[in-house]
mmCIF file with all atom_site columns, C-alpha atoms in Angstrom:
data_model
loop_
_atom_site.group_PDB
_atom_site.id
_atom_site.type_symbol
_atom_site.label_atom_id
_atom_site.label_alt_id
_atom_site.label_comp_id
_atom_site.label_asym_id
_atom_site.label_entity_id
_atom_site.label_seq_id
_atom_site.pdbx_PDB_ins_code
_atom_site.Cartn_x
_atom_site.Cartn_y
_atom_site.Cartn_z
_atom_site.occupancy
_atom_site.B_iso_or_equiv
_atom_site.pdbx_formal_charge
_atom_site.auth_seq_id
_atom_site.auth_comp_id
_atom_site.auth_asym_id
_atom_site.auth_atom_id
_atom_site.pdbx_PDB_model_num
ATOM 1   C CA . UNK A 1 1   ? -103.432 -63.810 25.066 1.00 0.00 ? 1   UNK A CA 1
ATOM 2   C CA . UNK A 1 2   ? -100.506 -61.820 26.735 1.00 0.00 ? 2   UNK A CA 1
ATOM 3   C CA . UNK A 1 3   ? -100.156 -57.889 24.941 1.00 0.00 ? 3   UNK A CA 1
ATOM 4   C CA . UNK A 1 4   ? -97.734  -56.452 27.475 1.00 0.00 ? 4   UNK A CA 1
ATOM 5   C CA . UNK A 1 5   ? -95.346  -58.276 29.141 1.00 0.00 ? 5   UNK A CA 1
ATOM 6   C CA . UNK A 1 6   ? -93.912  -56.255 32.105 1.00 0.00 ? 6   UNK A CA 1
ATOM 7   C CA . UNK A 1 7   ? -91.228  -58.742 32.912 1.00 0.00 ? 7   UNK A CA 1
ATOM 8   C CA . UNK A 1 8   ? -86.965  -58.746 31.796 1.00 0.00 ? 8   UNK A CA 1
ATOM 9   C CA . UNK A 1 9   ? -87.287  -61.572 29.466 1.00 0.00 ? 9   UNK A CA 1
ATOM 10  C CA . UNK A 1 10  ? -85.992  -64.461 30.919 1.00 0.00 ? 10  UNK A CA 1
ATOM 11  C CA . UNK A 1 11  ? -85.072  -63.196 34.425 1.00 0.00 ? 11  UNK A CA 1
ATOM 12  C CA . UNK A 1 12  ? -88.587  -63.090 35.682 1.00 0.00 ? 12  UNK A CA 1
ATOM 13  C CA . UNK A 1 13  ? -87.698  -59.698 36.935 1.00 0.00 ? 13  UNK A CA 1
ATOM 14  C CA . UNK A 1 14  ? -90.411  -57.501 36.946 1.00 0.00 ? 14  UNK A CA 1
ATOM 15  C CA . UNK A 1 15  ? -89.748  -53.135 35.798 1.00 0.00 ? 15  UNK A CA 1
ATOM 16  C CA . UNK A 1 16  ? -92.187  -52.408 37.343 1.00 0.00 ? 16  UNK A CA 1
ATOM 17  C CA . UNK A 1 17  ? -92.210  -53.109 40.628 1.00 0.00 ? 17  UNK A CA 1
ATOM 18  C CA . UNK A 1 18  ? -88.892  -51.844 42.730 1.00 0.00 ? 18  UNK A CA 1
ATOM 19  C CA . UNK A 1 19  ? -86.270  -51.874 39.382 1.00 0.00 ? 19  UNK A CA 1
ATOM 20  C CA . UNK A 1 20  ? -84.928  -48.974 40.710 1.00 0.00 ? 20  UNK A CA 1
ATOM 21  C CA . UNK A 1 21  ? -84.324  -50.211 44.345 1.00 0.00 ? 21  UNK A CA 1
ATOM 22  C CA . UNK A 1 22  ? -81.393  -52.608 43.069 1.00 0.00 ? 22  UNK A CA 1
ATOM 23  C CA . UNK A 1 23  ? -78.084  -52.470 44.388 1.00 0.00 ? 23  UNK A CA 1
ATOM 24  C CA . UNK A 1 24  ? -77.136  -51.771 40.468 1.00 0.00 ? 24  UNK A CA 1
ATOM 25  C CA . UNK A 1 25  ? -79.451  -48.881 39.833 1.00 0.00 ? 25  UNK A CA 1
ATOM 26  C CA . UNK A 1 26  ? -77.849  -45.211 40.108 1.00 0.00 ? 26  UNK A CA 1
ATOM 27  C CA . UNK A 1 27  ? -78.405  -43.862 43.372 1.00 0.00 ? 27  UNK A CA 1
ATOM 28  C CA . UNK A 1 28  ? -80.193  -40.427 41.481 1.00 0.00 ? 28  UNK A CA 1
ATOM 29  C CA . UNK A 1 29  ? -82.732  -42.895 40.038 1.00 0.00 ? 29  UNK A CA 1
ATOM 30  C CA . UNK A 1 30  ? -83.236  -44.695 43.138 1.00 0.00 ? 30  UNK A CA 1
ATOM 31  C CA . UNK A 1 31  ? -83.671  -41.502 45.193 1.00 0.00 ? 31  UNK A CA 1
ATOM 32  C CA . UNK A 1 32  ? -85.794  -40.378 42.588 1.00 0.00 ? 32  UNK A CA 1
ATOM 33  C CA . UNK A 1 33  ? -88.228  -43.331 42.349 1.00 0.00 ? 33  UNK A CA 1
ATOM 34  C CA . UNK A 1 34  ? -88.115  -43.536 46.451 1.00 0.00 ? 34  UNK A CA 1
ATOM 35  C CA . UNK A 1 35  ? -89.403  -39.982 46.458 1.00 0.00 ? 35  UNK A CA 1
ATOM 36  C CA . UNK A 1 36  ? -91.909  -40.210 43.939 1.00 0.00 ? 36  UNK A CA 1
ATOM 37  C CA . UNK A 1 37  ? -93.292  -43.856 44.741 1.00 0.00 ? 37  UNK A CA 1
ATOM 38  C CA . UNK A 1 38  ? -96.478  -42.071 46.252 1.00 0.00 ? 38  UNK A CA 1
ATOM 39  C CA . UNK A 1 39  ? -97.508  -40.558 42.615 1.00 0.00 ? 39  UNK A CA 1
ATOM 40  C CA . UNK A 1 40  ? -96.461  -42.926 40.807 1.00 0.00 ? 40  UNK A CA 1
ATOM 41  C CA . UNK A 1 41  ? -99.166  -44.325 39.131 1.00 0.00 ? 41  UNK A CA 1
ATOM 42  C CA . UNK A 1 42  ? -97.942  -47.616 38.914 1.00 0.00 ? 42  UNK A CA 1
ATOM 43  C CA . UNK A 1 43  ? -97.732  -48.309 42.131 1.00 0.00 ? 43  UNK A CA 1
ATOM 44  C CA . UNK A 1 44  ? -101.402 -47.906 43.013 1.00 0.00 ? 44  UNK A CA 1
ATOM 45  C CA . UNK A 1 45  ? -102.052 -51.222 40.997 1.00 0.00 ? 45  UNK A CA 1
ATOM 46  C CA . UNK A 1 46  ? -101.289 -54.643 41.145 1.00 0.00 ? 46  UNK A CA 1
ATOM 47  C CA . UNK A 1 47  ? -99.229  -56.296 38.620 1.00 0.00 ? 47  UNK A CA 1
ATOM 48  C CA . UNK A 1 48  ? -102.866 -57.986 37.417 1.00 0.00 ? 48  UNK A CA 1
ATOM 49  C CA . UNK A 1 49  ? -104.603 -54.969 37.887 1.00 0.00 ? 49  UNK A CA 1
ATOM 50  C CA . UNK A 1 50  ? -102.025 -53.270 35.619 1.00 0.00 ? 50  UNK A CA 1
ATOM 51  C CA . UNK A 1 51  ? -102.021 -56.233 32.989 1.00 0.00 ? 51  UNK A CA 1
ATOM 52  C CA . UNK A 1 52  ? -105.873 -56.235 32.656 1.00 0.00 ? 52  UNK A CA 1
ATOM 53  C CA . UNK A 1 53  ? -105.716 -51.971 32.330 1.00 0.00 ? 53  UNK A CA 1
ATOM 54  C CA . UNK A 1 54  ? -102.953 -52.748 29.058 1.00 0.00 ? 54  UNK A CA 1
ATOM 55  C CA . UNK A 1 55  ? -105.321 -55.063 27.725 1.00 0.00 ? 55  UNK A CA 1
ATOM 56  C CA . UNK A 1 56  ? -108.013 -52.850 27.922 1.00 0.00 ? 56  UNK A CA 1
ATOM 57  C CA . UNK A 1 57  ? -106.147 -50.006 26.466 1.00 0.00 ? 57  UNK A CA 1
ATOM 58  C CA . UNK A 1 58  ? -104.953 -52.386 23.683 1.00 0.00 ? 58  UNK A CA 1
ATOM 59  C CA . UNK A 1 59  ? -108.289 -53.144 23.006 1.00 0.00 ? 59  UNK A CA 1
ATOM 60  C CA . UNK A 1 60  ? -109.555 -49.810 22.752 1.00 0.00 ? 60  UNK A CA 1
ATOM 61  C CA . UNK A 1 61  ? -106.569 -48.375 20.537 1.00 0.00 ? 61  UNK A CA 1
ATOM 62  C CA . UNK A 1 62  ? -107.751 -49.909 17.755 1.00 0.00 ? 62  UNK A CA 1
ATOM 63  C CA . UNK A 1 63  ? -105.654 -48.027 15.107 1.00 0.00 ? 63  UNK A CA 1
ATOM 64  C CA . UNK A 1 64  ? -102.358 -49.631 17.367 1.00 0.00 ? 64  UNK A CA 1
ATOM 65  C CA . UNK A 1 65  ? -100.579 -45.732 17.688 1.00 0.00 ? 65  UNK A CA 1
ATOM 66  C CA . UNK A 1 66  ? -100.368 -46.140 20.830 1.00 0.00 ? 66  UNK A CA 1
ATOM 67  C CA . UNK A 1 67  ? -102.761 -43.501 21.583 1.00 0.00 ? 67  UNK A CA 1
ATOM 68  C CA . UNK A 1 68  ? -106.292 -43.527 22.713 1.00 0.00 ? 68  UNK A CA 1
ATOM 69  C CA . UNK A 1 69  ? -108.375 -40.275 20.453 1.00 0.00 ? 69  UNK A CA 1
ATOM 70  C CA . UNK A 1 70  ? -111.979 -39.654 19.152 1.00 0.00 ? 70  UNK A CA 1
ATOM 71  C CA . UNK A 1 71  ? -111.731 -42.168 16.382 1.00 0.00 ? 71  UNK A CA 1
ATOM 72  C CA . UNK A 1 72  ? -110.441 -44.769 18.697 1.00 0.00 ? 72  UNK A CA 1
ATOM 73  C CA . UNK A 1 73  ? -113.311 -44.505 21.024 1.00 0.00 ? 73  UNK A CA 1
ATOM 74  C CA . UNK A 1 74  ? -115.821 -44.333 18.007 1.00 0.00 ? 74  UNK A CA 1
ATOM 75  C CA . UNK A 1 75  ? -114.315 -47.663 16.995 1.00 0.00 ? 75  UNK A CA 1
ATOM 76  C CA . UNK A 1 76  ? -114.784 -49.724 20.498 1.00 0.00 ? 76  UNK A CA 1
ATOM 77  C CA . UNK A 1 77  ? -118.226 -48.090 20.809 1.00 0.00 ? 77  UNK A CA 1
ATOM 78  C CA . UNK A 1 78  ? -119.079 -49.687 17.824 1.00 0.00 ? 78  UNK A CA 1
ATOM 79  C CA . UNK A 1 79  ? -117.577 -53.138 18.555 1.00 0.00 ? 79  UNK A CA 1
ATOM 80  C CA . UNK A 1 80  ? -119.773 -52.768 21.480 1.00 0.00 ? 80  UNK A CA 1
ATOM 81  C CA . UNK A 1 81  ? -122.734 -52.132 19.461 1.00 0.00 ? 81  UNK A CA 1
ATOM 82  C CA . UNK A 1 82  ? -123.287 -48.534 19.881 1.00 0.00 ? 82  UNK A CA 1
ATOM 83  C CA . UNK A 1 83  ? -123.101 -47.123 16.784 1.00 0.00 ? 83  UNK A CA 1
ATOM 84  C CA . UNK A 1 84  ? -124.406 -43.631 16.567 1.00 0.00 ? 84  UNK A CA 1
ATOM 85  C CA . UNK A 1 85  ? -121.738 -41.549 19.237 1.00 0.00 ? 85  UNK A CA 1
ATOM 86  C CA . UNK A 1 86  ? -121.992 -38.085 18.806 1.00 0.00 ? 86  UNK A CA 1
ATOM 87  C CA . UNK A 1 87  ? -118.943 -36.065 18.287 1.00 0.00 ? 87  UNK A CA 1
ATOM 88  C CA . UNK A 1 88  ? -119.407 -33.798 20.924 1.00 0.00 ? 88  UNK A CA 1
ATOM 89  C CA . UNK A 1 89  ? -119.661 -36.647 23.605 1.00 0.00 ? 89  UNK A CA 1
ATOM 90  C CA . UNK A 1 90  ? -115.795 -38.448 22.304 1.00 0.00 ? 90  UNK A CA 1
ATOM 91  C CA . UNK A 1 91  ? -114.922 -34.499 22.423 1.00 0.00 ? 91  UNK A CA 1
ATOM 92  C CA . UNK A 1 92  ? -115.716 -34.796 26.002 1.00 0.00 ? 92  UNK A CA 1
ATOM 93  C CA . UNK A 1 93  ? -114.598 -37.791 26.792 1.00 0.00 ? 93  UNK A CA 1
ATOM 94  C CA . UNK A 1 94  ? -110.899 -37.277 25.392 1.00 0.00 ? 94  UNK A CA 1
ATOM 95  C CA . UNK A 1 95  ? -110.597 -33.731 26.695 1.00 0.00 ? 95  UNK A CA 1
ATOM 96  C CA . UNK A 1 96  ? -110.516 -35.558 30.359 1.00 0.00 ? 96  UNK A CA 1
ATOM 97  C CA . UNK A 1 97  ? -107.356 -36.175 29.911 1.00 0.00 ? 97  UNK A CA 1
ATOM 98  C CA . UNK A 1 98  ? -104.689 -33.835 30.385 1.00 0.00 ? 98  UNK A CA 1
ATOM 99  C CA . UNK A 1 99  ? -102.736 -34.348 26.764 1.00 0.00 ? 99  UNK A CA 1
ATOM 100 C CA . UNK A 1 100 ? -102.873 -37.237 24.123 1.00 0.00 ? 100 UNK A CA 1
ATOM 101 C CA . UNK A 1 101 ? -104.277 -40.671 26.031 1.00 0.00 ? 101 UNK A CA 1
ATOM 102 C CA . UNK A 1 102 ? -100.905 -43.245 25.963 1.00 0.00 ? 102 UNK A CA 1
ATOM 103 C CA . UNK A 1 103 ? -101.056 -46.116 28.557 1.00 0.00 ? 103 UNK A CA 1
ATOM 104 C CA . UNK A 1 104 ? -99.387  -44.132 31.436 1.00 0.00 ? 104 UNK A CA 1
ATOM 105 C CA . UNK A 1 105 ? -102.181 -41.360 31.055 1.00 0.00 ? 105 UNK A CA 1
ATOM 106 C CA . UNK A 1 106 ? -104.910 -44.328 30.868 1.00 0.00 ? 106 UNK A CA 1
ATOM 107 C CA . UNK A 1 107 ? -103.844 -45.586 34.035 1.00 0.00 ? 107 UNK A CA 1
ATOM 108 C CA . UNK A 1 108 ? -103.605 -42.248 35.597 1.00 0.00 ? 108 UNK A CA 1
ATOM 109 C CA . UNK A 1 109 ? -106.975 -41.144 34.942 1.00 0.00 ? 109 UNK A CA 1
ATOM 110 C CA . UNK A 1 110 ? -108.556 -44.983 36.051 1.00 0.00 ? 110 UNK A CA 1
ATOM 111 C CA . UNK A 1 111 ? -106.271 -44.163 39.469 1.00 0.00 ? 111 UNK A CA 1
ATOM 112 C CA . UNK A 1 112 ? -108.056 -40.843 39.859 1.00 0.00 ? 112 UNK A CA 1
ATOM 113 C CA . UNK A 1 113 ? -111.581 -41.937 39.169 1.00 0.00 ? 113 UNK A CA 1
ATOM 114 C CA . UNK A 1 114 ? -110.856 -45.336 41.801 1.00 0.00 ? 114 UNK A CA 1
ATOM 115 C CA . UNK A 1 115 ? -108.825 -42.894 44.167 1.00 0.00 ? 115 UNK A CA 1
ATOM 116 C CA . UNK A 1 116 ? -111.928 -41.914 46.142 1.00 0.00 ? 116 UNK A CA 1
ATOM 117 C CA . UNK A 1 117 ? -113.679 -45.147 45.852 1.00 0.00 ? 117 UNK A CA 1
ATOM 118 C CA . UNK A 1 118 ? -114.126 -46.025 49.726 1.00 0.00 ? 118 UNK A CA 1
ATOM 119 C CA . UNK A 1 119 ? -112.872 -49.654 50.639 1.00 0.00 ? 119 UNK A CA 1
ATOM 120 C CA . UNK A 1 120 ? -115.138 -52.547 49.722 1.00 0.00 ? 120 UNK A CA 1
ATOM 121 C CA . UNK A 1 121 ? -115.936 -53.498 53.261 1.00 0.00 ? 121 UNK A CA 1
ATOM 122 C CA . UNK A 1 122 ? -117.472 -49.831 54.505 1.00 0.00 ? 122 UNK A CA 1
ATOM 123 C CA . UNK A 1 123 ? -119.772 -50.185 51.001 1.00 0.00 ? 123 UNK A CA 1
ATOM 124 C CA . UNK A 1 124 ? -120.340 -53.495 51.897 1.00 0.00 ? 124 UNK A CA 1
ATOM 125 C CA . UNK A 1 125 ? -121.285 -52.180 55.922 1.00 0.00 ? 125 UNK A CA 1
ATOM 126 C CA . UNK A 1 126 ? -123.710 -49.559 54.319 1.00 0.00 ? 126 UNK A CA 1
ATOM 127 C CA . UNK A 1 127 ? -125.967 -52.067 52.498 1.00 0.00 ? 127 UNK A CA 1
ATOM 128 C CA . UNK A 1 128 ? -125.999 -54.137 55.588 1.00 0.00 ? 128 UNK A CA 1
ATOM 129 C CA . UNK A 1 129 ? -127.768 -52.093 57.593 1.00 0.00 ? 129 UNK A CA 1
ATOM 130 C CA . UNK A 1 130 ? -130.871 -52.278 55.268 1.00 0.00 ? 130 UNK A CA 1
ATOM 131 C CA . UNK A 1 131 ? -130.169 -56.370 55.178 1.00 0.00 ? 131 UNK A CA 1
ATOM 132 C CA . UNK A 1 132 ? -131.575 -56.858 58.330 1.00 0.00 ? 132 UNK A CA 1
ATOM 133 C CA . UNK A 1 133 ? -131.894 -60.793 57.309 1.00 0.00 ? 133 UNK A CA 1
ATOM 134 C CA . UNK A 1 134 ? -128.192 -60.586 56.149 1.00 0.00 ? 134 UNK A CA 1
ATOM 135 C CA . UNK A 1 135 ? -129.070 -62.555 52.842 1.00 0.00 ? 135 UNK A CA 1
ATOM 136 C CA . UNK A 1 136 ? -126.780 -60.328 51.004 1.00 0.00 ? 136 UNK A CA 1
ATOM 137 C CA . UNK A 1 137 ? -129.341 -58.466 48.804 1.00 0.00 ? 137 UNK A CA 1
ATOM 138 C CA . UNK A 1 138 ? -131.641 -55.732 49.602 1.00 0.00 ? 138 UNK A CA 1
ATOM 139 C CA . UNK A 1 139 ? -134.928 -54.789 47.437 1.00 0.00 ? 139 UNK A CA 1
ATOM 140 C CA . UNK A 1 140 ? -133.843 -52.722 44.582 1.00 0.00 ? 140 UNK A CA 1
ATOM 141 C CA . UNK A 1 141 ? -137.404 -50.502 45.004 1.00 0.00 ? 141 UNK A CA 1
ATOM 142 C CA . UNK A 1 142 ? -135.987 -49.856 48.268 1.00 0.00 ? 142 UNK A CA 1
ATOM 143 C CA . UNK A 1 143 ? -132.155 -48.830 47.365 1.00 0.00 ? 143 UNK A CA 1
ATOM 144 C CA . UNK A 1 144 ? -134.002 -46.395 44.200 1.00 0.00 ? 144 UNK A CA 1
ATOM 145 C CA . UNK A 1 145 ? -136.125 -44.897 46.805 1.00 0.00 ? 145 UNK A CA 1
ATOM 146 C CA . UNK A 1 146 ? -132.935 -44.148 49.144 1.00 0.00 ? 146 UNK A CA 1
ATOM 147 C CA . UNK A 1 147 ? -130.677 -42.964 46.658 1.00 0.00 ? 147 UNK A CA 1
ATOM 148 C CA . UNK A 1 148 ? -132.942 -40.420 45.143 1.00 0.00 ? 148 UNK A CA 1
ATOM 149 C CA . UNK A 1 149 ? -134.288 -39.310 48.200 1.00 0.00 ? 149 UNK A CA 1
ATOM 150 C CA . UNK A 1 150 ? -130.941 -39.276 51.182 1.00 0.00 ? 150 UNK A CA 1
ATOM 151 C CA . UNK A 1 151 ? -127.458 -37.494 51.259 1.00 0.00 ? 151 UNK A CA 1
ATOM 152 C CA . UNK A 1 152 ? -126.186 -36.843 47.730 1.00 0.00 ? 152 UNK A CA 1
ATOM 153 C CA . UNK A 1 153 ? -128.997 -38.017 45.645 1.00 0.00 ? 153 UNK A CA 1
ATOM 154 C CA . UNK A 1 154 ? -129.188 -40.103 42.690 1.00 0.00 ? 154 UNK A CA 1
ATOM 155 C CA . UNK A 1 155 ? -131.388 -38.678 39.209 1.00 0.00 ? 155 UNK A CA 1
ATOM 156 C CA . UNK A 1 156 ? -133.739 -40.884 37.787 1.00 0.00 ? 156 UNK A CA 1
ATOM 157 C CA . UNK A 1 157 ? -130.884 -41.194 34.573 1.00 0.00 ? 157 UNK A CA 1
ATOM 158 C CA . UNK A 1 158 ? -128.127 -42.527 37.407 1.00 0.00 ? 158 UNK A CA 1
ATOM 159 C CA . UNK A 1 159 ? -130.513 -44.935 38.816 1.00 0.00 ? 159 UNK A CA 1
ATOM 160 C CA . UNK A 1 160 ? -131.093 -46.519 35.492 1.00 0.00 ? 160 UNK A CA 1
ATOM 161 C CA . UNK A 1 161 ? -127.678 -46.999 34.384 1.00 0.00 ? 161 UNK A CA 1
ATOM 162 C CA . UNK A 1 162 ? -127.025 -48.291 37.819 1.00 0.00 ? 162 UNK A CA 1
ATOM 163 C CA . UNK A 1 163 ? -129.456 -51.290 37.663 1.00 0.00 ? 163 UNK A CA 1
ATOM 164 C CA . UNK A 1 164 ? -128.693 -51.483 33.945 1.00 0.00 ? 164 UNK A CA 1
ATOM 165 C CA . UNK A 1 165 ? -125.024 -52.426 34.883 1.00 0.00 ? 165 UNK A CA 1
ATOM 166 C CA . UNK A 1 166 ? -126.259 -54.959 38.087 1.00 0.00 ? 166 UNK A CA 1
ATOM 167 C CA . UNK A 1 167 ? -130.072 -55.852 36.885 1.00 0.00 ? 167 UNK A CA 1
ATOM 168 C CA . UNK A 1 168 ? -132.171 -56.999 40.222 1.00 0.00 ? 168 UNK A CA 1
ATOM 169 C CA . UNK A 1 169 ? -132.823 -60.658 39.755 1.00 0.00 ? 169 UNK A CA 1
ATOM 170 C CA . UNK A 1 170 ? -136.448 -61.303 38.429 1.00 0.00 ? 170 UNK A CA 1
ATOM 171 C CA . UNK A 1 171 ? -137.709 -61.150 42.917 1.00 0.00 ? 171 UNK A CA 1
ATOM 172 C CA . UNK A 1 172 ? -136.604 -57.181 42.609 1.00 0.00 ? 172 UNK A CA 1
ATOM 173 C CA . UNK A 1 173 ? -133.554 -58.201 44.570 1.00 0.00 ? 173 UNK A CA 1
ATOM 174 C CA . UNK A 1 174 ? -130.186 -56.468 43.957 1.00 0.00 ? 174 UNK A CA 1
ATOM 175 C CA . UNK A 1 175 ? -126.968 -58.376 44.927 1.00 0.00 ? 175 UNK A CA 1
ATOM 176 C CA . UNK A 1 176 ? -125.446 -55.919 47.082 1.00 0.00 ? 176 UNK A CA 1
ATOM 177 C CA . UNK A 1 177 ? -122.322 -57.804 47.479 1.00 0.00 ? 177 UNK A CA 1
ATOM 178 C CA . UNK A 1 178 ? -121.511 -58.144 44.067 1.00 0.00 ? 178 UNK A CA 1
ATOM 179 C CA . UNK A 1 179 ? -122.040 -54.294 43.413 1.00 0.00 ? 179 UNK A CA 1
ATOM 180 C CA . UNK A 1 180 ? -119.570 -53.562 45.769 1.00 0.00 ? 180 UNK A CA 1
ATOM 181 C CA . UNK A 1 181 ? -117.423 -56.147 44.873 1.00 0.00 ? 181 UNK A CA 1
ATOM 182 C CA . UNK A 1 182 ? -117.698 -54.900 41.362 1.00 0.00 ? 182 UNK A CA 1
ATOM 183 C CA . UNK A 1 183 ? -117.541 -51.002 42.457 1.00 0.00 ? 183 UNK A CA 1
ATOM 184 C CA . UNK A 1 184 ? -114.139 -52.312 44.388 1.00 0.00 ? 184 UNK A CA 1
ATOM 185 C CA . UNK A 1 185 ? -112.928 -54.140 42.337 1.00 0.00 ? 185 UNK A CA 1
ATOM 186 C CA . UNK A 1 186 ? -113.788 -53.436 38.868 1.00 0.00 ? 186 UNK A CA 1
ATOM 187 C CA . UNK A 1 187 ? -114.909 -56.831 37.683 1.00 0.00 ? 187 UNK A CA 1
ATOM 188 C CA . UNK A 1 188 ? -117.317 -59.543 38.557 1.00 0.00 ? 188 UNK A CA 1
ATOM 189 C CA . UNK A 1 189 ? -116.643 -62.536 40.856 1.00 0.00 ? 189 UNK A CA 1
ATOM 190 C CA . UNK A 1 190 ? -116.021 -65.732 39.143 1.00 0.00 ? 190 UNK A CA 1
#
């Protein structure tokens, strides 16, 4: 099911990718656009990168404003079976944004949390080294251990969540590749 369609219809023409750099657009906007394509959020996407963030934010602006706020987020939590949110924590969660959550500030704030995310292969490089079999998973014992105890250590509660989102398989094995994949990426492999 298509929400957002970021095409001219008909024309195939995309808006979002280099409208401004036609012969036809003004030559303020184009200068404009040319010297503002670095913070543009738009442009650190993908067209399907930026098609599955609209569906998300559809899905999650459940009251269809437009807007992402606290009742919003109460809403999805529930439709993903968490019903008892406290206040405080959609407080929290909604003050991370710099004004009212639209679609452009969505994006924005998923560019800033994936701006520092290093590229999949150095992740995948790191895990290596303890894969001295190169099977592509690693003990999860042994990745807990590390993370809690080396460089910029993980708490117990981050350790959980992390094998909570990417379980070990039922050998104590954790699929390093798909993690990173996954951390990359944002999504699972098919």
């Amino acid at each position: 099911m298509v929400f957002w369609d970021p095409c001219w219809p008909g024309t195939g023409d995309c808006w979002l990718q280099g409208f401004t750099s036609s012969p036809q657009a003004p030559r303020r906007a184009r200068k404009r656009a040319e010297g503002t394509a670095s913070s543009n959020v738009f442009s650190m996407f993908d067209q399907s990168q930026i098609q599955e963030f609209k569906e998300a934010f559809t899905i999650m602006d459940q009251n269809r404003d437009g807007f992402i706020d606290k009742e919003d987020l109460r809403d999805t939590f529930a439709a993903l079976g968490r019903i008892n949110v406290k206040n405080e924590e959609l407080e929290a969660m909604v003050k991370e944004a710099p004004g009212p959550i639209n679609f452009t500030v969505f994006l924005t704030m998923f560019g800033e949390k994936l701006k520092g995310t290093d590229p999949e292969e150095t992740i995948l490089h790191a895990f290596k080294v303890f894969d001295t079999e190169g099977k592509g998973f690693v003990k999860a014992d042994f990745i807990k251990e590390k993370l809690m105890t080396q460089a910029d250590r993980f708490s117990e509660e981050e350790v959980k969540q992390m094998f909570a989102a990417f379980p070990p398989d039922v050998c104590g094995n954790l699929d390093y590749r798909n993690l990173c994949y996954v951390i990359t990426h944002g999504e699972e492999k098919d």
